[in-house]
């Protein structure tokens, strides 16, 4: 199970909700080390005192703020924490805003929020469900790792998600940064209509699993190829800019290509569904056949058991009959013998 990277309390009004913060994302880029060119010698970084040239341990390093004139104010971690006691364990909600009102440019990084403990799950659920019903996000601030963050908390799929955000003065104004943005441009209705058709033909539901980091895949393939001594194939060059005079024709060709691509995709999905259906039908047939065999085996076994019982019963009956007959015969013999003995006795007395 993942470890929480921050724990604290969300407070709104007089309500406090203990929570734990977990990272919601991770990057999968290829990790590289640095080497001196032409050698296998690793390049390493060390923290060195620029005056003595000696390496300095991390625990012996403090932060210094430049106050001008070559002077610095030194601050250690304990002093930084003491500036706002308790702020590093509290997220105060300042307001609730409509989710659609937040420009995505302000979002920085996503985190999952979980209840601080089993005992506080109800207050967590209360905040989550109330925000979901109102379609609102909570805006607050928290201090994490010696930095204050603006944060938006929003409900999503049964949990609360925290988005760290940029402050307004950290977001650059595009009008100040970009000098060649086009103003009002006269566009032909046909061009707008064709561009709209292209957008419609390429519109699909959002399915994040359909997208993959193909550049990282190419880098891994390059590493494997060089490891095996294989020839490296170059990627295609980036397309050139579309000529304005050919815009309508390019749009038309793009619409046709998108429609063909979608048709091929539908055919592919249809074929995949048919194949899956055939496999399912084959599995069902196999299951039915197996079930019939099992039933037949059970019936055969039951028949054998019944026959065995009948045989055993018949044997017992025959044995019982024989025993009874034998008993009757013995009794009859005894009776006859007794009669004969009695008759003989009477004869003796008469004599």
CSV table of C-alpha atoms in Angstrom, one decimal:
chain,number,residue,atom,x,y,z
A,1,UNK,CA,0.0,0.0,0.0
A,2,UNK,CA,1.2,3.5,-0.9
A,3,UNK,CA,2.5,5.7,1.9
A,4,UNK,CA,0.9,9.1,2.5
A,5,UNK,CA,3.1,12.1,1.8
A,6,UNK,CA,1.1,14.5,4.0
A,7,UNK,CA,-1.4,14.2,6.8
A,8,UNK,CA,-3.5,17.0,8.3
A,9,UNK,CA,-7.0,18.5,8.8
A,10,UNK,CA,-9.4,20.1,6.3
A,11,UNK,CA,-11.3,22.8,8.2
A,12,UNK,CA,-14.4,24.5,6.9
A,13,UNK,CA,-16.6,26.5,9.3
A,14,UNK,CA,-16.4,24.7,12.6
A,15,UNK,CA,-16.0,21.2,10.9
A,16,UNK,CA,-12.6,19.5,10.8
A,17,UNK,CA,-11.9,16.5,8.6
A,18,UNK,CA,-8.6,14.6,9.2
A,19,UNK,CA,-7.2,13.4,5.9
A,20,UNK,CA,-4.1,11.8,4.4
A,21,UNK,CA,-2.6,12.8,1.1
A,22,UNK,CA,-1.4,10.4,-1.5
A,23,UNK,CA,0.3,11.1,-4.9
A,24,UNK,CA,-2.2,10.4,-7.8
A,25,UNK,CA,0.3,10.2,-10.6
A,26,UNK,CA,3.8,8.9,-11.5
A,27,UNK,CA,6.1,9.4,-14.5
A,28,UNK,CA,7.5,6.6,-16.5
A,29,UNK,CA,10.3,8.3,-18.4
A,30,UNK,CA,13.5,6.5,-19.1
A,31,UNK,CA,16.2,7.2,-16.4
A,32,UNK,CA,19.7,8.1,-17.7
A,33,UNK,CA,23.1,8.5,-16.0
A,34,UNK,CA,25.8,11.0,-17.2
A,35,UNK,CA,29.2,9.9,-18.5
A,36,UNK,CA,32.2,11.6,-19.9
A,37,UNK,CA,32.1,11.4,-23.7
A,38,UNK,CA,34.2,8.6,-25.1
A,39,UNK,CA,34.6,6.9,-21.7
A,40,UNK,CA,32.6,4.8,-19.3
A,41,UNK,CA,33.4,7.2,-16.5
A,42,UNK,CA,30.3,8.4,-14.5
A,43,UNK,CA,29.8,12.0,-13.8
A,44,UNK,CA,28.7,12.7,-10.3
A,45,UNK,CA,27.6,15.9,-8.4
A,46,UNK,CA,28.9,16.8,-5.0
A,47,UNK,CA,28.0,19.6,-2.6
A,48,UNK,CA,31.3,21.4,-2.2
A,49,UNK,CA,32.3,24.4,-0.1
A,50,UNK,CA,33.4,26.9,-2.8
A,51,UNK,CA,36.1,28.4,-0.5
A,52,UNK,CA,37.7,25.2,0.9
A,53,UNK,CA,36.8,22.8,-1.9
A,54,UNK,CA,35.7,20.2,0.6
A,55,UNK,CA,32.5,18.2,0.3
A,56,UNK,CA,29.8,19.2,2.8
A,57,UNK,CA,27.2,16.8,4.3
A,58,UNK,CA,23.6,17.4,3.6
A,59,UNK,CA,22.7,17.8,7.3
A,60,UNK,CA,25.2,20.6,7.6
A,61,UNK,CA,23.6,22.7,4.8
A,62,UNK,CA,21.3,25.6,5.7
A,63,UNK,CA,19.4,28.1,3.4
A,64,UNK,CA,20.4,31.7,2.9
A,65,UNK,CA,18.3,34.5,1.5
A,66,UNK,CA,20.1,37.2,-0.5
A,67,UNK,CA,19.4,40.6,1.0
A,68,UNK,CA,21.6,42.5,-1.4
A,69,UNK,CA,25.2,43.9,-1.1
A,70,UNK,CA,26.6,40.4,-0.9
A,71,UNK,CA,24.9,39.8,2.4
A,72,UNK,CA,22.7,36.7,3.3
A,73,UNK,CA,20.3,35.9,6.0
A,74,UNK,CA,20.8,32.2,7.1
A,75,UNK,CA,17.7,30.1,8.0
A,76,UNK,CA,17.5,26.5,9.2
A,77,UNK,CA,14.5,24.2,8.8
A,78,UNK,CA,13.3,24.7,12.4
A,79,UNK,CA,13.1,28.4,11.9
A,80,UNK,CA,11.1,28.1,8.7
A,81,UNK,CA,8.6,25.8,10.4
A,82,UNK,CA,8.2,28.2,13.3
A,83,UNK,CA,7.1,31.0,11.0
A,84,UNK,CA,3.6,29.5,10.8
A,85,UNK,CA,3.0,27.0,13.6
A,86,UNK,CA,0.3,24.5,12.7
A,87,UNK,CA,0.0,25.6,9.1
A,88,UNK,CA,1.9,22.5,7.9
A,89,UNK,CA,-0.9,20.3,9.4
A,90,UNK,CA,-3.9,22.3,8.4
A,91,UNK,CA,-5.7,23.0,5.1
A,92,UNK,CA,-8.2,25.8,5.6
A,93,UNK,CA,-11.0,26.1,3.2
A,94,UNK,CA,-11.6,29.8,2.2
A,95,UNK,CA,-14.4,29.4,-0.3
A,96,UNK,CA,-16.4,27.0,-2.5
A,97,UNK,CA,-16.6,27.7,-6.2
A,98,UNK,CA,-18.2,26.1,-9.3
A,99,UNK,CA,-16.0,23.4,-10.8
A,100,UNK,CA,-16.5,24.8,-14.3
A,101,UNK,CA,-15.2,28.2,-13.2
A,102,UNK,CA,-11.6,27.1,-12.6
A,103,UNK,CA,-9.3,27.5,-15.6
A,104,UNK,CA,-7.2,24.3,-16.0
A,105,UNK,CA,-4.1,26.4,-16.5
A,106,UNK,CA,-4.1,26.9,-12.7
A,107,UNK,CA,-3.9,23.2,-11.9
A,108,UNK,CA,-0.4,21.9,-11.0
A,109,UNK,CA,-0.4,18.4,-9.6
A,110,UNK,CA,-3.1,15.9,-8.5
A,111,UNK,CA,-3.3,14.0,-5.2
A,112,UNK,CA,-5.8,11.6,-3.7
A,113,UNK,CA,-7.3,12.4,-0.3
A,114,UNK,CA,-8.3,9.6,2.1
A,115,UNK,CA,-9.9,9.7,5.6
A,116,UNK,CA,-7.4,10.2,8.4
A,117,UNK,CA,-8.8,7.1,10.2
A,118,UNK,CA,-11.8,4.8,10.2
A,119,UNK,CA,-13.4,7.0,12.9
A,120,UNK,CA,-13.4,10.1,10.7
A,121,UNK,CA,-14.8,8.4,7.6
A,122,UNK,CA,-18.3,9.8,8.1
A,123,UNK,CA,-17.2,13.5,8.1
A,124,UNK,CA,-15.1,12.7,5.0
A,125,UNK,CA,-18.1,11.2,3.3
A,126,UNK,CA,-20.3,14.2,4.3
A,127,UNK,CA,-17.9,16.7,2.7
A,128,UNK,CA,-17.5,14.5,-0.4
A,129,UNK,CA,-21.2,14.0,-1.0
A,130,UNK,CA,-22.2,17.6,-0.2
A,131,UNK,CA,-19.7,18.9,-2.7
A,132,UNK,CA,-20.7,16.4,-5.4
A,133,UNK,CA,-24.4,17.4,-5.0
A,134,UNK,CA,-23.5,21.1,-5.3
A,135,UNK,CA,-20.9,20.5,-8.1
A,136,UNK,CA,-18.5,22.7,-6.1
A,137,UNK,CA,-14.8,22.7,-5.4
A,138,UNK,CA,-13.3,23.8,-2.1
A,139,UNK,CA,-10.5,26.4,-2.4
A,140,UNK,CA,-7.9,26.5,0.4
A,141,UNK,CA,-4.2,26.8,1.2
A,142,UNK,CA,-1.8,24.4,2.9
A,143,UNK,CA,1.9,24.4,3.7
A,144,UNK,CA,3.8,21.3,2.5
A,145,UNK,CA,7.5,20.8,2.4
A,146,UNK,CA,8.2,24.4,3.4
A,147,UNK,CA,6.0,25.8,0.6
A,148,UNK,CA,2.5,27.2,0.7
A,149,UNK,CA,0.1,25.9,-2.0
A,150,UNK,CA,-3.2,27.1,-3.3
A,151,UNK,CA,-5.4,24.0,-3.5
A,152,UNK,CA,-8.7,22.9,-5.0
A,153,UNK,CA,-10.5,19.9,-3.5
A,154,UNK,CA,-13.0,18.3,-5.8
A,155,UNK,CA,-15.2,15.1,-5.5
A,156,UNK,CA,-14.5,12.3,-8.1
A,157,UNK,CA,-15.6,8.7,-8.2
A,158,UNK,CA,-16.3,8.3,-4.5
A,159,UNK,CA,-13.3,10.1,-3.2
A,160,UNK,CA,-11.8,13.6,-2.8
A,161,UNK,CA,-9.0,14.8,-5.1
A,162,UNK,CA,-6.7,17.6,-4.2
A,163,UNK,CA,-5.2,19.7,-7.0
A,164,UNK,CA,-2.3,22.0,-6.1
A,165,UNK,CA,-2.6,25.2,-8.0
A,166,UNK,CA,-0.6,28.2,-9.1
A,167,UNK,CA,-1.3,31.5,-7.5
A,168,UNK,CA,-2.5,34.2,-9.9
A,169,UNK,CA,0.8,36.0,-10.0
A,170,UNK,CA,2.5,32.7,-11.0
A,171,UNK,CA,0.4,32.4,-14.2
A,172,UNK,CA,1.8,34.4,-17.1
A,173,UNK,CA,-0.4,36.7,-19.1
A,174,UNK,CA,-0.5,35.4,-22.7
A,175,UNK,CA,-0.9,38.9,-24.0
A,176,UNK,CA,2.4,39.9,-22.4
A,177,UNK,CA,4.3,36.7,-23.5
A,178,UNK,CA,3.0,36.2,-27.0
A,179,UNK,CA,3.4,39.0,-29.6
A,180,UNK,CA,2.2,37.3,-32.8
A,181,UNK,CA,-1.3,36.2,-31.8
A,182,UNK,CA,-3.8,36.8,-34.7
A,183,UNK,CA,-6.5,39.2,-34.2
A,184,UNK,CA,-9.8,39.1,-36.1
A,185,UNK,CA,-9.2,37.2,-39.3
A,186,UNK,CA,-11.7,37.1,-42.2
A,187,UNK,CA,-12.6,33.5,-42.8
A,188,UNK,CA,-14.8,32.1,-45.5
A,189,UNK,CA,-18.0,30.3,-44.4
A,190,UNK,CA,-16.9,27.3,-46.4
A,191,UNK,CA,-13.6,27.1,-44.5
A,192,UNK,CA,-15.4,27.3,-41.1
A,193,UNK,CA,-17.9,24.6,-42.2
A,194,UNK,CA,-15.2,22.3,-43.4
A,195,UNK,CA,-13.2,22.8,-40.3
A,196,UNK,CA,-16.3,22.0,-38.2
A,197,UNK,CA,-16.9,18.8,-40.3
A,198,UNK,CA,-13.3,17.7,-39.6
A,199,UNK,CA,-13.7,18.3,-35.8
A,200,UNK,CA,-17.0,16.4,-35.8
A,201,UNK,CA,-15.5,13.5,-37.7
A,202,UNK,CA,-12.7,13.3,-35.2
A,203,UNK,CA,-14.8,13.7,-32.1
A,204,UNK,CA,-14.9,10.6,-29.8
A,205,UNK,CA,-15.6,9.9,-26.1
A,206,UNK,CA,-12.6,10.6,-23.8
A,207,UNK,CA,-10.8,7.2,-23.3
A,208,UNK,CA,-7.4,7.8,-21.6
A,209,UNK,CA,-6.4,4.1,-22.0
A,210,UNK,CA,-6.3,4.6,-25.8
A,211,UNK,CA,-3.3,7.0,-25.5
A,212,UNK,CA,0.3,5.9,-24.8
A,213,UNK,CA,3.7,7.5,-24.4
A,214,UNK,CA,5.1,6.4,-27.8
A,215,UNK,CA,8.2,8.5,-27.5
A,216,UNK,CA,9.3,6.5,-24.4
A,217,UNK,CA,8.6,3.3,-26.3
A,218,UNK,CA,10.8,4.6,-29.1
A,219,UNK,CA,13.6,5.4,-26.7
A,220,UNK,CA,13.4,1.9,-25.2
A,221,UNK,CA,13.5,0.4,-28.7
A,222,UNK,CA,16.6,2.5,-29.5
A,223,UNK,CA,18.3,1.3,-26.3
A,224,UNK,CA,17.5,-2.4,-27.2
A,225,UNK,CA,18.6,-1.9,-30.8
A,226,UNK,CA,22.0,-0.4,-29.8
A,227,UNK,CA,22.4,-3.1,-27.1
A,228,UNK,CA,22.0,-5.8,-29.8
A,229,UNK,CA,24.1,-3.9,-32.4
A,230,UNK,CA,21.1,-3.5,-34.7
A,231,UNK,CA,20.6,-0.6,-37.2
A,232,UNK,CA,18.7,2.3,-35.9
A,233,UNK,CA,15.8,3.6,-38.0
A,234,UNK,CA,15.0,7.3,-38.0
A,235,UNK,CA,11.6,8.6,-37.3
A,236,UNK,CA,9.5,10.5,-39.8
A,237,UNK,CA,10.1,14.2,-40.1
A,238,UNK,CA,7.5,16.7,-38.7
A,239,UNK,CA,5.0,17.8,-41.3
A,240,UNK,CA,5.4,21.2,-43.0
A,241,UNK,CA,3.0,24.1,-42.4
A,242,UNK,CA,-0.2,24.0,-44.5
A,243,UNK,CA,-0.2,26.6,-47.3
A,244,UNK,CA,-3.1,29.0,-46.9
A,245,UNK,CA,-4.1,28.7,-50.6
A,246,UNK,CA,-4.5,24.9,-50.2
A,247,UNK,CA,-6.4,25.1,-46.9
A,248,UNK,CA,-9.8,24.1,-48.3
A,249,UNK,CA,-8.4,21.1,-50.2
A,250,UNK,CA,-6.4,20.0,-47.2
A,251,UNK,CA,-9.4,20.2,-45.0
A,252,UNK,CA,-11.5,18.2,-47.5
A,253,UNK,CA,-8.8,15.5,-47.7
A,254,UNK,CA,-8.6,15.4,-43.9
A,255,UNK,CA,-12.3,14.9,-43.5
A,256,UNK,CA,-12.3,12.0,-45.9
A,257,UNK,CA,-9.3,10.5,-44.2
A,258,UNK,CA,-10.9,10.8,-40.8
A,259,UNK,CA,-14.1,9.2,-42.0
A,260,UNK,CA,-12.2,6.3,-43.6
A,261,UNK,CA,-10.2,5.9,-40.4
A,262,UNK,CA,-13.3,5.8,-38.3
A,263,UNK,CA,-14.9,3.3,-40.6
A,264,UNK,CA,-11.8,1.1,-40.4
A,265,UNK,CA,-11.8,1.4,-36.7
A,266,UNK,CA,-15.5,0.4,-36.5
A,267,UNK,CA,-14.9,-2.6,-38.8
A,268,UNK,CA,-11.9,-3.6,-36.6
A,269,UNK,CA,-14.0,-3.3,-33.5
A,270,UNK,CA,-16.9,-5.2,-35.1
A,271,UNK,CA,-14.4,-8.0,-36.1
A,272,UNK,CA,-13.0,-8.0,-32.6
A,273,UNK,CA,-16.6,-8.3,-31.1
A,274,UNK,CA,-17.4,-11.2,-33.6
A,275,UNK,CA,-14.2,-13.0,-32.6
A,276,UNK,CA,-15.0,-12.5,-29.0
A,277,UNK,CA,-18.6,-13.7,-29.5
A,278,UNK,CA,-17.3,-16.8,-31.3
A,279,UNK,CA,-14.9,-17.5,-28.5
A,280,UNK,CA,-17.6,-17.0,-25.9
A,281,UNK,CA,-20.0,-19.3,-27.9
A,282,UNK,CA,-17.2,-21.9,-28.2
A,283,UNK,CA,-16.6,-21.7,-24.5
A,284,UNK,CA,-20.4,-22.2,-23.8
A,285,UNK,CA,-20.5,-25.2,-26.2
A,286,UNK,CA,-17.5,-26.7,-24.5
A,287,UNK,CA,-19.0,-26.0,-21.1
A,288,UNK,CA,-22.4,-27.6,-22.2
A,289,UNK,CA,-20.5,-30.7,-23.6
A,290,UNK,CA,-18.6,-30.9,-20.3
A,291,UNK,CA,-21.8,-30.5,-18.3
A,292,UNK,CA,-23.4,-33.3,-20.4
A,293,UNK,CA,-20.4,-35.6,-19.8
A,294,UNK,CA,-20.5,-34.8,-16.1
A,295,UNK,CA,-24.3,-35.5,-16.0
A,296,UNK,CA,-23.8,-38.8,-17.9
A,297,UNK,CA,-21.0,-39.8,-15.5
A,298,UNK,CA,-23.2,-39.0,-12.6
A,299,UNK,CA,-26.2,-40.9,-14.0
A,300,UNK,CA,-23.9,-43.9,-14.8
A,301,UNK,CA,-22.5,-43.8,-11.3
A,302,UNK,CA,-26.0,-43.5,-9.8
A,303,UNK,CA,-27.2,-46.5,-12.0
A,304,UNK,CA,-24.2,-48.5,-10.9
A,305,UNK,CA,-24.9,-47.7,-7.2
A,306,UNK,CA,-28.6,-48.6,-7.6
A,307,UNK,CA,-27.7,-51.9,-9.3
A,308,UNK,CA,-25.2,-52.6,-6.6
A,309,UNK,CA,-27.8,-51.9,-4.0
A,310,UNK,CA,-30.3,-54.2,-5.8
A,311,UNK,CA,-27.7,-57.0,-6.0
A,312,UNK,CA,-26.9,-56.6,-2.3
A,313,UNK,CA,-30.6,-56.6,-1.4
A,314,UNK,CA,-31.2,-59.6,-3.6
A,315,UNK,CA,-28.3,-61.4,-2.0
A,316,UNK,CA,-29.5,-60.5,1.4
A,317,UNK,CA,-33.0,-61.7,0.5
A,318,UNK,CA,-31.7,-65.0,-0.9
A,319,UNK,CA,-29.5,-65.5,2.1
A,320,UNK,CA,-32.5,-64.7,4.4
A,321,UNK,CA,-34.7,-67.2,2.5
A,322,UNK,CA,-32.0,-69.9,2.7
A,323,UNK,CA,-31.6,-69.3,6.4
A,324,UNK,CA,-35.3,-69.4,7.0
A,325,UNK,CA,-35.7,-72.6,4.9
A,326,UNK,CA,-32.7,-74.1,6.7
A,327,UNK,CA,-34.3,-73.2,10.0
A,328,UNK,CA,-37.6,-74.6,9.0
A,329,UNK,CA,-36.0,-77.8,7.8
A,330,UNK,CA,-34.0,-78.1,11.0
A,331,UNK,CA,-37.1,-77.5,13.1
A,332,UNK,CA,-39.1,-80.0,11.0
A,333,UNK,CA,-36.3,-82.6,11.5
A,334,UNK,CA,-36.3,-81.9,15.2
A,335,UNK,CA,-40.1,-82.3,15.4
A,336,UNK,CA,-40.0,-85.5,13.5
A,337,UNK,CA,-37.2,-86.9,15.6
A,338,UNK,CA,-39.1,-85.8,18.7
A,339,UNK,CA,-42.3,-87.6,17.5
A,340,UNK,CA,-40.3,-90.7,16.7
A,341,UNK,CA,-38.7,-90.6,20.1
A,342,UNK,CA,-42.1,-90.2,21.8
A,343,UNK,CA,-43.6,-93.1,19.8
A,344,UNK,CA,-40.7,-95.3,20.7
A,345,UNK,CA,-41.2,-94.5,24.4
A,346,UNK,CA,-44.9,-95.3,24.2
A,347,UNK,CA,-44.1,-98.6,22.6
A,348,UNK,CA,-41.6,-99.5,25.3
A,349,UNK,CA,-44.1,-98.7,28.0
A,350,UNK,CA,-46.8,-100.8,26.2
A,351,UNK,CA,-44.4,-103.7,26.1
